[in-house]
PDB file of C-alpha atoms in Angstrom:
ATOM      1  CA  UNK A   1      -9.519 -15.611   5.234  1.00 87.00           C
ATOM      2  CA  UNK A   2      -5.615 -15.690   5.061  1.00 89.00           C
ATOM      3  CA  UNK A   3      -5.519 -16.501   1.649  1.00 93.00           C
ATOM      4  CA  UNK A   4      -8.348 -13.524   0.531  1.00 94.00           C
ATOM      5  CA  UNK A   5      -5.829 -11.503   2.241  1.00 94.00           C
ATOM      6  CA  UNK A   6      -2.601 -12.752   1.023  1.00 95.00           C
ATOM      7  CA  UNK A   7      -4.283 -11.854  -2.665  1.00 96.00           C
ATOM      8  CA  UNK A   8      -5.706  -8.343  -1.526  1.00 96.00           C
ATOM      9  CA  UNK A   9      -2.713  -7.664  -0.103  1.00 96.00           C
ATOM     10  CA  UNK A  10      -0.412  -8.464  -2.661  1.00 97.00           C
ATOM     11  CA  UNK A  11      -2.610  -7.224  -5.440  1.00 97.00           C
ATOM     12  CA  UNK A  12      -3.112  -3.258  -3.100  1.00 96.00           C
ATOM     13  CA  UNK A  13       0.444  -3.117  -2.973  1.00 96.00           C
ATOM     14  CA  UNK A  14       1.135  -3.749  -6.443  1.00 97.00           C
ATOM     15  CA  UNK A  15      -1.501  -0.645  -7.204  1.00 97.00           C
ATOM     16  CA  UNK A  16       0.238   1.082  -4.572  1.00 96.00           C
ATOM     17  CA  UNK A  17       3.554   0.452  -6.399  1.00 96.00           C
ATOM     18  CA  UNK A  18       2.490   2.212  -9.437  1.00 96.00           C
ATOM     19  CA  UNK A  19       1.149   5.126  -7.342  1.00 96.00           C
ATOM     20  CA  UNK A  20       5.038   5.319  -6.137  1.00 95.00           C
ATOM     21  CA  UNK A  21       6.033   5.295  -9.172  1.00 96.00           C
ATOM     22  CA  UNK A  22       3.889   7.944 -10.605  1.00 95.00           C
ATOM     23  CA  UNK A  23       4.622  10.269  -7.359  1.00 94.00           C
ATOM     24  CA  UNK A  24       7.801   9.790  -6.863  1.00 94.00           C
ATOM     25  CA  UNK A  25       8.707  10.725 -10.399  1.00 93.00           C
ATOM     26  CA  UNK A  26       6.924  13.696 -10.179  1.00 93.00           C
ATOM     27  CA  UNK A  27       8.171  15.123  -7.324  1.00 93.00           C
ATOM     28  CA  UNK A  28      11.730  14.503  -8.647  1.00 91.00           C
ATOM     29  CA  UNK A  29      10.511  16.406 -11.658  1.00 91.00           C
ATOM     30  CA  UNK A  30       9.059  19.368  -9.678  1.00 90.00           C
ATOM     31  CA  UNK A  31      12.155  19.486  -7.556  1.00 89.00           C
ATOM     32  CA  UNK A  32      14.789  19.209 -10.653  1.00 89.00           C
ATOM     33  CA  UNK A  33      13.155  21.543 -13.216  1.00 89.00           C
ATOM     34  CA  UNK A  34      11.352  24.830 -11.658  1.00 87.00           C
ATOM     35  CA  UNK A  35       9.384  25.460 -15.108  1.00 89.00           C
ATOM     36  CA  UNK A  36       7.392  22.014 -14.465  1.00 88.00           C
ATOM     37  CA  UNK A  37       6.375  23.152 -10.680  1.00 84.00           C
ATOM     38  CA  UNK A  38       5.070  26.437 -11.676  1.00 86.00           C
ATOM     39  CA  UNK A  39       3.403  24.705 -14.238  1.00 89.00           C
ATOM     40  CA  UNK A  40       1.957  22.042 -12.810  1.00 89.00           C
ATOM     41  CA  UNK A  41       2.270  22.850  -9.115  1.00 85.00           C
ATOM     42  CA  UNK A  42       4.898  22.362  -6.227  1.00 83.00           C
ATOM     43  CA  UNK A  43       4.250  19.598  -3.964  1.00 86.00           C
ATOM     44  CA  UNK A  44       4.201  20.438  -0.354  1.00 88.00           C
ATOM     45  CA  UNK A  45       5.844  17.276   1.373  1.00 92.00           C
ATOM     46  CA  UNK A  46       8.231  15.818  -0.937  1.00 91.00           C
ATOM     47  CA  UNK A  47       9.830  13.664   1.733  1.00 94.00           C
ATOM     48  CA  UNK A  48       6.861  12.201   2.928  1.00 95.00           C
ATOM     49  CA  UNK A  49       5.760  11.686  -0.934  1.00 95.00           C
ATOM     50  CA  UNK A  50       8.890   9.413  -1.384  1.00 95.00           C
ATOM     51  CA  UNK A  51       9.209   8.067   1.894  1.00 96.00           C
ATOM     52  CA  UNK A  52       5.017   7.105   1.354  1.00 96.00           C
ATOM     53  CA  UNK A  53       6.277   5.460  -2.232  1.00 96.00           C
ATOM     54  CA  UNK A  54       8.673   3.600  -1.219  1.00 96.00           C
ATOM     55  CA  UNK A  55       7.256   2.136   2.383  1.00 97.00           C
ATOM     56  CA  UNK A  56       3.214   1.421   1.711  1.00 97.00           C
ATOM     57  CA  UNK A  57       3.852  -0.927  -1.274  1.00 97.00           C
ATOM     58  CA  UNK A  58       6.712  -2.620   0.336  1.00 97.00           C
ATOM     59  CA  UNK A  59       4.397  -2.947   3.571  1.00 97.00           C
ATOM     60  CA  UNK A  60       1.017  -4.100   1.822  1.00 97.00           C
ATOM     61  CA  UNK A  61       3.124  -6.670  -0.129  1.00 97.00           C
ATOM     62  CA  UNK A  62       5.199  -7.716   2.852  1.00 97.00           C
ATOM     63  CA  UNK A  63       1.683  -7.798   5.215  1.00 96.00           C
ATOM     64  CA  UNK A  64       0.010  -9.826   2.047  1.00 95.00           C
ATOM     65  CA  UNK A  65       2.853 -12.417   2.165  1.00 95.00           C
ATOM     66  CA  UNK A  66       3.213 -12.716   5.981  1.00 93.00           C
ATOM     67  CA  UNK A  67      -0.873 -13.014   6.157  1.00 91.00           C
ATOM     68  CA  UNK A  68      -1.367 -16.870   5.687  1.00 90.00           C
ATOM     69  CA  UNK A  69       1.913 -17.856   8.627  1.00 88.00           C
ATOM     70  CA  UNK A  70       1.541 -14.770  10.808  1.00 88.00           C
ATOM     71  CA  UNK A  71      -1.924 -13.450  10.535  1.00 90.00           C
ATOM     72  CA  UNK A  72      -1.831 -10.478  13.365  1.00 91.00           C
ATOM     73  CA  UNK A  73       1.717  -9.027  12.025  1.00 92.00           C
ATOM     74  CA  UNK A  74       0.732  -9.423   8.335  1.00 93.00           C
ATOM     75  CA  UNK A  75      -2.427  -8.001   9.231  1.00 94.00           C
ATOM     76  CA  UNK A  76      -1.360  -4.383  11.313  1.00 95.00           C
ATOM     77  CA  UNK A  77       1.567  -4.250   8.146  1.00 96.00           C
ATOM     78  CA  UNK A  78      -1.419  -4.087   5.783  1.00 97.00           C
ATOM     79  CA  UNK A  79      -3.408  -1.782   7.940  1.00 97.00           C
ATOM     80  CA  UNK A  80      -0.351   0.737   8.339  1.00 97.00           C
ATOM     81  CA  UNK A  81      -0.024   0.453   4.389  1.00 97.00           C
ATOM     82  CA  UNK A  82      -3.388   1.422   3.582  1.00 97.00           C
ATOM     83  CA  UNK A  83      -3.413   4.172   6.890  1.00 97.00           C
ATOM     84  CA  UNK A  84       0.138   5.490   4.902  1.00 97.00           C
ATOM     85  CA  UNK A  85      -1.346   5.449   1.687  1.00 96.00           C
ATOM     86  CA  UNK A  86      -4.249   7.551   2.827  1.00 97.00           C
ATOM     87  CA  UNK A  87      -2.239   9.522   5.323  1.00 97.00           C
ATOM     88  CA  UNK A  88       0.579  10.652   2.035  1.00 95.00           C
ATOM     89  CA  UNK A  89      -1.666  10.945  -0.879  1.00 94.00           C
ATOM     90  CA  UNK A  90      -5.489  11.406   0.540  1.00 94.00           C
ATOM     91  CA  UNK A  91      -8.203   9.408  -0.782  1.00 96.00           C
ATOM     92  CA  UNK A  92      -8.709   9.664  -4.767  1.00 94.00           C
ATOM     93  CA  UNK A  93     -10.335   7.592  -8.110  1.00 95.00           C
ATOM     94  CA  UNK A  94      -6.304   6.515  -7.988  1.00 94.00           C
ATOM     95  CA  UNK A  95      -5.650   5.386  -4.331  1.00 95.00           C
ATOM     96  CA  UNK A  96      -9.287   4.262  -3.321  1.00 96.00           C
ATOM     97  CA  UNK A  97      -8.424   0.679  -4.181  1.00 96.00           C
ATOM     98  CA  UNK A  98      -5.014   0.225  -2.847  1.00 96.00           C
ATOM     99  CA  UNK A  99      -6.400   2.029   0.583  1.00 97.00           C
ATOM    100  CA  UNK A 100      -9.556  -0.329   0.319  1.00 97.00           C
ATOM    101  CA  UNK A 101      -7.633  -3.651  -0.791  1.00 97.00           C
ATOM    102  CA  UNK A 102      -4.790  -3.005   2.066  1.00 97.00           C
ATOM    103  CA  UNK A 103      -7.586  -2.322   4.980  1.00 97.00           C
ATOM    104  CA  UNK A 104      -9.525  -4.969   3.995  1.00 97.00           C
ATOM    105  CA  UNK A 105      -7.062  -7.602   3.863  1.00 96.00           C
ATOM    106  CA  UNK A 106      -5.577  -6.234   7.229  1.00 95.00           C
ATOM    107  CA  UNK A 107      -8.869  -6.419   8.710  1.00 95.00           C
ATOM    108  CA  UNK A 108      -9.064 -10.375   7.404  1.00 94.00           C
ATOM    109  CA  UNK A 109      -5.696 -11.085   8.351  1.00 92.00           C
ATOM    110  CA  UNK A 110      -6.770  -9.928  12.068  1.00 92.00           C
ATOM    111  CA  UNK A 111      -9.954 -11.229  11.897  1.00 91.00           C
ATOM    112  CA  UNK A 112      -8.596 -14.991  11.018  1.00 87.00           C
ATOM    113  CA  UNK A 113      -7.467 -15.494  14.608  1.00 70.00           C
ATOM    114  CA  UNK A 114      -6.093 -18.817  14.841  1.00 67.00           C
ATOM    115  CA  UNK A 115      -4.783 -20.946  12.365  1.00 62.00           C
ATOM    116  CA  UNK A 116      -7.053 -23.074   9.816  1.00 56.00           C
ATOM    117  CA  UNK A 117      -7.838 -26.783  10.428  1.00 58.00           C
ATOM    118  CA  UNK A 118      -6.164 -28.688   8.186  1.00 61.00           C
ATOM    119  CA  UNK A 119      -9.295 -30.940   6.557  1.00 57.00           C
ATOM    120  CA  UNK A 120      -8.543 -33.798   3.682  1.00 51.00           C
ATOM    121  CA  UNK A 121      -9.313 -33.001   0.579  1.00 43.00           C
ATOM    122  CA  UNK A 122      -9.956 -36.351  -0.651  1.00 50.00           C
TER     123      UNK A 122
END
């Protein structure tokens, strides 16, 4: 169960990356050029828009890489990521799998307890 969530984690906050990316360019854009927020509309929280960019990737990625040495902080790192990710952009075709790869893997990260018995492979 670590390793499932050291990949869902790692792979949500790479989608969540390119949700920063996308966001956090556009709210530069709507704050730089007046035309393009009229146009296109304002956003309402542009600090919690960047903030939300920057953080949830960096968490789910963090969380995903912590998950298989410390399960429980790995784990509530992913679950804040995917609660962030939900909480700063709401849940869309675009953020459904970053929120669903981040809670999932937190919940697995949790759920995996104590660590694994090591076993011989040959």
């Amino acid at each position: 169960m670590r390793v499932a969530a050291l990949m869902l984690g790692v792979i949500g906050g790479l989608f969540a990356m390119l949700i920063g990316f996308f966001s956090y360019g556009y709210t530069e854009l709507a704050s730089q050029h007046a035309a393009f927020a009229e146009t296109f509309g304002a956003v309402d929280r542009p600090e919690l828009i960047r903030t939300a960019s920057f953080l949830a990737p960096l968490l789910a990625i963090a969380g995903g890489a912590m998950a298989p040495a410390r399960a429980l902080w790995g784990g509530i790192l992913l679950l804040i990521a995917g609660g962030l990710i939900y909480y700063a952009f709401g849940f869309s075709v675009f953020t459904m799998f970053p929120i669903g790869f981040c809670l999932t893997a937190g919940l697995l990260a949790i759920a995996a307890g104590r660590p694994d018995e090591p076993k011989a492979h040959f």
